[in-house]
Amino acid sequence: LAKTTQPISMDSYEGQEVNITCSHNNIATNDYITWYQQFPSQGPRFIIQGYKTKVTNEVASLFIPADRKSSTLSLPRVSLSDTAVYYCLVGDPPFGKFYFGSGTKLNVKP
Amino acid sequence: SQTIHQWPATLVQPVGSPLSLECTVEGTSNPNLYWYRQAAGRGLQLLFYSVGIGQISSEVPQNLSASRPQDRQFILSSKKLLLSDSGFYLCAWSVQRGGPNTGELFFGEGSRLTVL
């Protein structure tokens, strides 16, 4: 029942900006887009959430085009500690059943 | 502030034995509660979802069950474990409609189950 598609893995180097794109062609009108980060043997941690256009917080930006069929998580100047799996979810938060896709494994190299 | 606890952190069980994992949330009321399972190297699979006491939605037909005897307590059980039940089990909560941080899942520390 996963509604999202992401690249399986990505490589980057310290100091670079990383953009991870998620496809959600069947997103519903009331759905929000949420991104999580997961380290091994830990529960996922909320990164950012948005509905349309651009959202920015202290750790990331989220870009959502007008048709909302995709979204891009942007991590500025990544470090080794950003090596993790990143998940994109879509859903209507107040009624949330949240389904995780396969996620994108980001490997940051020195 | 809100916190979530789940236990035990690690357990090794023989095939056919029972299972009980417990999760409690503090500092909030009427949370949505979730059980997820993560097999090695895989994504998170939603197992159960609850919007209130005694209200359980099962996402995957299997030999697992869940119960919510109190508002902030969520229990995952099995009468007879299978090898395929091995994995990392995560409890999570979210705010119901109208609360702050709506849409954000807060996860426990996880319980790693190995079935031999």
PDB file of C-alpha atoms in Angstrom:
ATOM      1  CA  LEU A   1       0.000   0.000   0.000  1.00  0.00           C
ATOM      2  CA  ALA A   2       3.026   2.311  -0.180  1.00  0.00           C
ATOM      3  CA  LYS A   3       2.110   5.374  -2.193  1.00  0.00           C
ATOM      4  CA  THR A   4       5.617   6.646  -2.793  1.00  0.00           C
ATOM      5  CA  THR A   5       8.636   5.837  -4.959  1.00  0.00           C
ATOM      6  CA  GLN A   6      12.188   6.873  -4.088  1.00  0.00           C
ATOM      7  CA  PRO A   7      15.676   5.966  -5.313  1.00  0.00           C
ATOM      8  CA  ILE A   8      17.056   3.033  -3.372  1.00  0.00           C
ATOM      9  CA  SER A   9      20.388   4.685  -2.617  1.00  0.00           C
ATOM     10  CA  MET A  10      22.469   7.813  -3.167  1.00  0.00           C
ATOM     11  CA  ASP A  11      26.080   8.728  -2.573  1.00  0.00           C
ATOM     12  CA  SER A  12      27.392  12.157  -1.678  1.00  0.00           C
ATOM     13  CA  TYR A  13      30.443  13.866  -0.216  1.00  0.00           C
ATOM     14  CA  GLU A  14      30.756  15.981   2.865  1.00  0.00           C
ATOM     15  CA  GLY A  15      29.833  19.611   2.295  1.00  0.00           C
ATOM     16  CA  GLN A  16      27.653  18.947  -0.739  1.00  0.00           C
ATOM     17  CA  GLU A  17      23.966  19.687  -1.056  1.00  0.00           C
ATOM     18  CA  VAL A  18      21.872  16.540  -1.447  1.00  0.00           C
ATOM     19  CA  ASN A  19      18.472  16.400  -3.116  1.00  0.00           C
ATOM     20  CA  ILE A  20      16.299  13.315  -2.719  1.00  0.00           C
ATOM     21  CA  THR A  21      13.209  13.140  -4.887  1.00  0.00           C
ATOM     22  CA  CYS A  22      10.055  11.206  -4.095  1.00  0.00           C
ATOM     23  CA  SER A  23       7.289  10.377  -6.551  1.00  0.00           C
ATOM     24  CA  HIS A  24       3.679  10.255  -5.334  1.00  0.00           C
ATOM     25  CA  ASN A  25       1.512  10.306  -8.437  1.00  0.00           C
ATOM     26  CA  ASN A  26      -1.702   9.374  -6.629  1.00  0.00           C
ATOM     27  CA  ILE A  27      -1.499  11.953  -3.855  1.00  0.00           C
ATOM     28  CA  ALA A  28      -4.925  12.972  -2.563  1.00  0.00           C
ATOM     29  CA  THR A  29      -6.145  16.515  -2.054  1.00  0.00           C
ATOM     30  CA  ASN A  30      -5.906  16.301   1.733  1.00  0.00           C
ATOM     31  CA  ASP A  31      -2.553  14.503   1.845  1.00  0.00           C
ATOM     32  CA  TYR A  32       0.533  16.103   3.327  1.00  0.00           C
ATOM     33  CA  ILE A  33       4.095  15.069   2.472  1.00  0.00           C
ATOM     34  CA  THR A  34       6.391  14.160   5.337  1.00  0.00           C
ATOM     35  CA  TRP A  35      10.033  13.116   5.425  1.00  0.00           C
ATOM     36  CA  TYR A  36      11.764  11.039   8.087  1.00  0.00           C
ATOM     37  CA  GLN A  37      15.364  10.083   8.805  1.00  0.00           C
ATOM     38  CA  GLN A  38      16.337   6.722  10.267  1.00  0.00           C
ATOM     39  CA  PHE A  39      19.633   5.553  11.692  1.00  0.00           C
ATOM     40  CA  PRO A  40      20.341   1.829  12.223  1.00  0.00           C
ATOM     41  CA  SER A  41      18.529   0.303  15.193  1.00  0.00           C
ATOM     42  CA  GLN A  42      16.587   3.497  15.881  1.00  0.00           C
ATOM     43  CA  GLY A  43      13.083   4.675  15.128  1.00  0.00           C
ATOM     44  CA  PRO A  44      12.627   7.196  12.314  1.00  0.00           C
ATOM     45  CA  ARG A  45      12.855  10.855  13.208  1.00  0.00           C
ATOM     46  CA  PHE A  46      10.689  13.594  11.699  1.00  0.00           C
ATOM     47  CA  ILE A  47      12.556  15.980   9.401  1.00  0.00           C
ATOM     48  CA  ILE A  48      10.017  18.161   7.624  1.00  0.00           C
ATOM     49  CA  GLN A  49       6.433  18.292   6.397  1.00  0.00           C
ATOM     50  CA  GLY A  50       4.704  20.284   3.693  1.00  0.00           C
ATOM     51  CA  TYR A  51       1.601  20.595   1.566  1.00  0.00           C
ATOM     52  CA  LYS A  52       2.697  22.750  -1.388  1.00  0.00           C
ATOM     53  CA  THR A  53       5.468  25.086  -2.612  1.00  0.00           C
ATOM     54  CA  LYS A  54       8.468  25.305  -0.322  1.00  0.00           C
ATOM     55  CA  VAL A  55       9.000  24.633   3.357  1.00  0.00           C
ATOM     56  CA  THR A  56      12.252  25.262   5.192  1.00  0.00           C
ATOM     57  CA  ASN A  57      13.376  24.508   8.713  1.00  0.00           C
ATOM     58  CA  GLU A  58      16.714  24.441  10.485  1.00  0.00           C
ATOM     59  CA  VAL A  59      17.834  21.160   8.945  1.00  0.00           C
ATOM     60  CA  ALA A  60      16.223  20.841   5.502  1.00  0.00           C
ATOM     61  CA  SER A  61      14.051  22.277   2.772  1.00  0.00           C
ATOM     62  CA  LEU A  62      11.132  20.618   1.044  1.00  0.00           C
ATOM     63  CA  PHE A  63      10.177  21.568  -2.488  1.00  0.00           C
ATOM     64  CA  ILE A  64       6.760  20.603  -3.809  1.00  0.00           C
ATOM     65  CA  PRO A  65       5.707  21.507  -7.364  1.00  0.00           C
ATOM     66  CA  ALA A  66       2.244  22.782  -8.186  1.00  0.00           C
ATOM     67  CA  ASP A  67       0.906  19.376  -9.266  1.00  0.00           C
ATOM     68  CA  ARG A  68       2.184  17.834  -5.978  1.00  0.00           C
ATOM     69  CA  LYS A  69       2.995  14.556  -7.745  1.00  0.00           C
ATOM     70  CA  SER A  70       6.547  14.663  -6.471  1.00  0.00           C
ATOM     71  CA  SER A  71       8.603  16.307  -3.779  1.00  0.00           C
ATOM     72  CA  THR A  72      12.282  16.929  -3.165  1.00  0.00           C
ATOM     73  CA  LEU A  73      14.041  16.906   0.179  1.00  0.00           C
ATOM     74  CA  SER A  74      17.099  19.143   0.150  1.00  0.00           C
ATOM     75  CA  LEU A  75      19.849  18.710   2.743  1.00  0.00           C
ATOM     76  CA  PRO A  76      22.390  21.555   2.668  1.00  0.00           C
ATOM     77  CA  ARG A  77      26.064  20.796   3.208  1.00  0.00           C
ATOM     78  CA  VAL A  78      25.759  17.208   4.390  1.00  0.00           C
ATOM     79  CA  SER A  79      28.154  15.682   6.890  1.00  0.00           C
ATOM     80  CA  LEU A  80      29.100  12.088   7.665  1.00  0.00           C
ATOM     81  CA  SER A  81      26.428  12.049  10.366  1.00  0.00           C
ATOM     82  CA  ASP A  82      23.735  12.498   7.714  1.00  0.00           C
ATOM     83  CA  THR A  83      24.391   8.967   6.491  1.00  0.00           C
ATOM     84  CA  ALA A  84      20.997   7.349   7.066  1.00  0.00           C
ATOM     85  CA  VAL A  85      17.850   6.122   5.360  1.00  0.00           C
ATOM     86  CA  TYR A  86      15.364   8.822   4.343  1.00  0.00           C
ATOM     87  CA  TYR A  87      11.668   8.053   3.962  1.00  0.00           C
ATOM     88  CA  CYS A  88       8.985  10.010   2.171  1.00  0.00           C
ATOM     89  CA  LEU A  89       5.391   9.540   3.328  1.00  0.00           C
ATOM     90  CA  VAL A  90       2.098  10.920   2.097  1.00  0.00           C
ATOM     91  CA  GLY A  91      -1.081  10.955   4.116  1.00  0.00           C
ATOM     92  CA  ASP A  92      -3.811  12.981   5.744  1.00  0.00           C
ATOM     93  CA  PRO A  93      -2.268  13.630   9.163  1.00  0.00           C
ATOM     94  CA  PRO A  94      -5.329  13.859  11.398  1.00  0.00           C
ATOM     95  CA  PHE A  95      -6.595  10.513  10.163  1.00  0.00           C
ATOM     96  CA  GLY A  96      -3.114   9.105   9.872  1.00  0.00           C
ATOM     97  CA  LYS A  97      -2.321   5.703   8.854  1.00  0.00           C
ATOM     98  CA  PHE A  98       1.232   6.289   7.782  1.00  0.00           C
ATOM     99  CA  TYR A  99       2.761   3.918   5.268  1.00  0.00           C
ATOM    100  CA  PHE A 100       6.500   3.935   4.774  1.00  0.00           C
ATOM    101  CA  GLY A 101       8.051   3.090   1.421  1.00  0.00           C
ATOM    102  CA  SER A 102      11.438   1.490   0.930  1.00  0.00           C
ATOM    103  CA  GLY A 103      13.335   4.686   1.635  1.00  0.00           C
ATOM    104  CA  THR A 104      16.554   6.099   0.203  1.00  0.00           C
ATOM    105  CA  LYS A 105      19.832   5.083   1.767  1.00  0.00           C
ATOM    106  CA  LEU A 106      22.119   8.123   1.709  1.00  0.00           C
ATOM    107  CA  ASN A 107      25.827   7.419   2.057  1.00  0.00           C
ATOM    108  CA  VAL A 108      27.947  10.484   2.776  1.00  0.00           C
ATOM    109  CA  LYS A 109      31.642  10.017   2.069  1.00  0.00           C
ATOM    110  CA  PRO A 110      34.563  12.048   3.446  1.00  0.00           C
TER     111      PRO A 110
ATOM    112  CA  SER B   1       6.890  16.786  27.484  1.00  0.00           C
ATOM    113  CA  GLN B   2       5.755  13.638  25.765  1.00  0.00           C
ATOM    114  CA  THR B   3       7.732  10.419  25.910  1.00  0.00           C
ATOM    115  CA  ILE B   4       7.237   6.933  24.593  1.00  0.00           C
ATOM    116  CA  HIS B   5       8.702   3.764  26.018  1.00  0.00           C
ATOM    117  CA  GLN B   6       8.666   0.225  24.746  1.00  0.00           C
ATOM    118  CA  TRP B   7      10.088  -2.986  26.132  1.00  0.00           C
ATOM    119  CA  PRO B   8      11.818  -5.314  26.114  1.00  0.00           C
ATOM    120  CA  ALA B   9      14.606  -3.855  23.999  1.00  0.00           C
ATOM    121  CA  THR B  10      15.897  -7.219  22.870  1.00  0.00           C
ATOM    122  CA  LEU B  11      14.581 -10.740  23.040  1.00  0.00           C
ATOM    123  CA  VAL B  12      15.364 -14.136  21.583  1.00  0.00           C
ATOM    124  CA  GLN B  13      12.475 -16.555  21.406  1.00  0.00           C
ATOM    125  CA  PRO B  14      12.061 -20.108  20.085  1.00  0.00           C
ATOM    126  CA  VAL B  15       9.619 -20.855  17.293  1.00  0.00           C
ATOM    127  CA  GLY B  16       6.168 -21.558  18.688  1.00  0.00           C
ATOM    128  CA  SER B  17       6.634 -19.525  21.860  1.00  0.00           C
ATOM    129  CA  PRO B  18       4.387 -16.582  22.816  1.00  0.00           C
ATOM    130  CA  LEU B  19       5.277 -12.915  22.522  1.00  0.00           C
ATOM    131  CA  SER B  20       4.318  -9.765  24.345  1.00  0.00           C
ATOM    132  CA  LEU B  21       5.754  -6.339  23.559  1.00  0.00           C
ATOM    133  CA  GLU B  22       4.519  -3.349  25.488  1.00  0.00           C
ATOM    134  CA  CYS B  23       4.473   0.336  24.700  1.00  0.00           C
ATOM    135  CA  THR B  24       3.389   3.274  26.837  1.00  0.00           C
ATOM    136  CA  VAL B  25       3.115   6.966  26.071  1.00  0.00           C
ATOM    137  CA  GLU B  26       3.397   9.725  28.647  1.00  0.00           C
ATOM    138  CA  GLY B  27       2.530  13.394  28.522  1.00  0.00           C
ATOM    139  CA  THR B  28      -0.347  13.260  26.051  1.00  0.00           C
ATOM    140  CA  SER B  29      -3.884  11.953  25.888  1.00  0.00           C
ATOM    141  CA  ASN B  30      -5.934  10.311  23.141  1.00  0.00           C
ATOM    142  CA  PRO B  31      -2.950   9.585  20.914  1.00  0.00           C
ATOM    143  CA  ASN B  32      -3.079   7.512  17.756  1.00  0.00           C
ATOM    144  CA  LEU B  33      -0.884   4.467  18.380  1.00  0.00           C
ATOM    145  CA  TYR B  34       0.983   2.299  15.896  1.00  0.00           C
ATOM    146  CA  TRP B  35       3.019  -0.887  15.695  1.00  0.00           C
ATOM    147  CA  TYR B  36       5.518  -1.175  12.862  1.00  0.00           C
ATOM    148  CA  ARG B  37       7.898  -3.993  11.976  1.00  0.00           C
ATOM    149  CA  GLN B  38      11.158  -3.654  10.108  1.00  0.00           C
ATOM    150  CA  ALA B  39      12.843  -6.725   8.700  1.00  0.00           C
ATOM    151  CA  ALA B  40      16.601  -6.608   8.256  1.00  0.00           C
ATOM    152  CA  GLY B  41      17.538  -4.128   5.531  1.00  0.00           C
ATOM    153  CA  ARG B  42      13.926  -3.327   4.717  1.00  0.00           C
ATOM    154  CA  GLY B  43      11.461  -0.479   5.188  1.00  0.00           C
ATOM    155  CA  LEU B  44       8.839  -0.183   7.912  1.00  0.00           C
ATOM    156  CA  GLN B  45       5.675  -2.248   7.638  1.00  0.00           C
ATOM    157  CA  LEU B  46       2.577  -0.951   9.411  1.00  0.00           C
ATOM    158  CA  LEU B  47       1.107  -3.780  11.502  1.00  0.00           C
ATOM    159  CA  PHE B  48      -1.567  -2.201  13.705  1.00  0.00           C
ATOM    160  CA  TYR B  49      -3.127   1.195  14.197  1.00  0.00           C
ATOM    161  CA  SER B  50      -5.366   2.412  17.019  1.00  0.00           C
ATOM    162  CA  VAL B  51      -7.386   5.593  17.490  1.00  0.00           C
ATOM    163  CA  GLY B  52      -8.704   4.730  20.959  1.00  0.00           C
ATOM    164  CA  ILE B  53      -9.129   2.151  23.703  1.00  0.00           C
ATOM    165  CA  GLY B  54     -10.178  -1.174  22.242  1.00  0.00           C
ATOM    166  CA  GLN B  55     -10.086   0.178  18.669  1.00  0.00           C
ATOM    167  CA  ILE B  56      -7.519  -1.714  16.618  1.00  0.00           C
ATOM    168  CA  SER B  57      -7.034  -1.716  12.875  1.00  0.00           C
ATOM    169  CA  SER B  58      -5.012  -4.635  11.527  1.00  0.00           C
ATOM    170  CA  GLU B  59      -3.030  -3.981   8.397  1.00  0.00           C
ATOM    171  CA  VAL B  60      -1.462  -7.369   7.800  1.00  0.00           C
ATOM    172  CA  PRO B  61      -3.186 -10.736   8.359  1.00  0.00           C
ATOM    173  CA  GLN B  62      -0.820 -12.867  10.407  1.00  0.00           C
ATOM    174  CA  ASN B  63      -0.304 -14.521  13.726  1.00  0.00           C
ATOM    175  CA  LEU B  64       0.180 -11.234  15.559  1.00  0.00           C
ATOM    176  CA  SER B  65      -2.437  -9.294  17.492  1.00  0.00           C
ATOM    177  CA  ALA B  66      -2.589  -5.954  19.265  1.00  0.00           C
ATOM    178  CA  SER B  67      -4.543  -4.596  22.183  1.00  0.00           C
ATOM    179  CA  ARG B  68      -5.054  -1.194  23.739  1.00  0.00           C
ATOM    180  CA  PRO B  69      -6.320  -1.753  27.268  1.00  0.00           C
ATOM    181  CA  GLN B  70      -5.651   1.845  28.330  1.00  0.00           C
ATOM    182  CA  ASP B  71      -5.495   5.152  26.498  1.00  0.00           C
ATOM    183  CA  ARG B  72      -1.715   5.285  26.446  1.00  0.00           C
ATOM    184  CA  GLN B  73      -0.838   1.586  26.425  1.00  0.00           C
ATOM    185  CA  PHE B  74      -0.397  -0.536  23.335  1.00  0.00           C
ATOM    186  CA  ILE B  75       0.520  -4.221  23.410  1.00  0.00           C
ATOM    187  CA  LEU B  76       1.684  -6.472  20.591  1.00  0.00           C
ATOM    188  CA  SER B  77       1.190 -10.204  21.109  1.00  0.00           C
ATOM    189  CA  SER B  78       1.516 -13.576  19.501  1.00  0.00           C
ATOM    190  CA  LYS B  79       0.468 -16.998  20.720  1.00  0.00           C
ATOM    191  CA  LYS B  80       2.993 -18.851  18.556  1.00  0.00           C
ATOM    192  CA  LEU B  81       5.955 -17.132  16.949  1.00  0.00           C
ATOM    193  CA  LEU B  82       7.192 -17.976  13.459  1.00  0.00           C
ATOM    194  CA  LEU B  83      10.699 -17.565  12.096  1.00  0.00           C
ATOM    195  CA  SER B  84       9.351 -14.839   9.829  1.00  0.00           C
ATOM    196  CA  ASP B  85       8.328 -12.787  12.875  1.00  0.00           C
ATOM    197  CA  SER B  86      11.960 -11.848  13.492  1.00  0.00           C
ATOM    198  CA  GLY B  87      12.599  -8.139  13.101  1.00  0.00           C
ATOM    199  CA  PHE B  88      12.777  -4.741  14.698  1.00  0.00           C
ATOM    200  CA  TYR B  89       9.429  -3.730  16.192  1.00  0.00           C
ATOM    201  CA  LEU B  90       8.664  -0.070  16.658  1.00  0.00           C
ATOM    202  CA  CYS B  91       5.828   1.533  18.556  1.00  0.00           C
ATOM    203  CA  ALA B  92       4.832   5.070  17.613  1.00  0.00           C
ATOM    204  CA  TRP B  93       2.260   7.683  18.487  1.00  0.00           C
ATOM    205  CA  SER B  94       0.810  10.722  16.777  1.00  0.00           C
ATOM    206  CA  VAL B  95      -1.462  13.550  17.768  1.00  0.00           C
ATOM    207  CA  GLN B  96      -5.086  13.206  16.802  1.00  0.00           C
ATOM    208  CA  ARG B  97      -6.917  15.860  14.848  1.00  0.00           C
ATOM    209  CA  GLY B  98      -6.475  19.426  15.938  1.00  0.00           C
ATOM    210  CA  GLY B  99      -3.457  19.010  18.160  1.00  0.00           C
ATOM    211  CA  PRO B 100      -0.009  20.520  17.707  1.00  0.00           C
ATOM    212  CA  ASN B 101       2.501  18.633  15.560  1.00  0.00           C
ATOM    213  CA  THR B 102      -0.361  16.950  13.736  1.00  0.00           C
ATOM    214  CA  GLY B 103       1.028  14.467  11.265  1.00  0.00           C
ATOM    215  CA  GLU B 104       4.276  13.788  13.071  1.00  0.00           C
ATOM    216  CA  LEU B 105       5.046  10.270  14.249  1.00  0.00           C
ATOM    217  CA  PHE B 106       7.032   9.846  17.455  1.00  0.00           C
ATOM    218  CA  PHE B 107       8.796   6.506  17.756  1.00  0.00           C
ATOM    219  CA  GLY B 108       9.933   4.426  20.693  1.00  0.00           C
ATOM    220  CA  GLU B 109      13.369   2.898  21.050  1.00  0.00           C
ATOM    221  CA  GLY B 110      12.380  -0.321  19.341  1.00  0.00           C
ATOM    222  CA  SER B 111      12.372  -3.999  20.291  1.00  0.00           C
ATOM    223  CA  ARG B 112      14.604  -6.378  18.391  1.00  0.00           C
ATOM    224  CA  LEU B 113      13.084  -9.857  18.196  1.00  0.00           C
ATOM    225  CA  THR B 114      15.003 -12.899  17.019  1.00  0.00           C
ATOM    226  CA  VAL B 115      13.031 -16.089  16.553  1.00  0.00           C
ATOM    227  CA  LEU B 116      15.153 -19.243  16.444  1.00  0.00           C
TER     228      LEU B 116
END
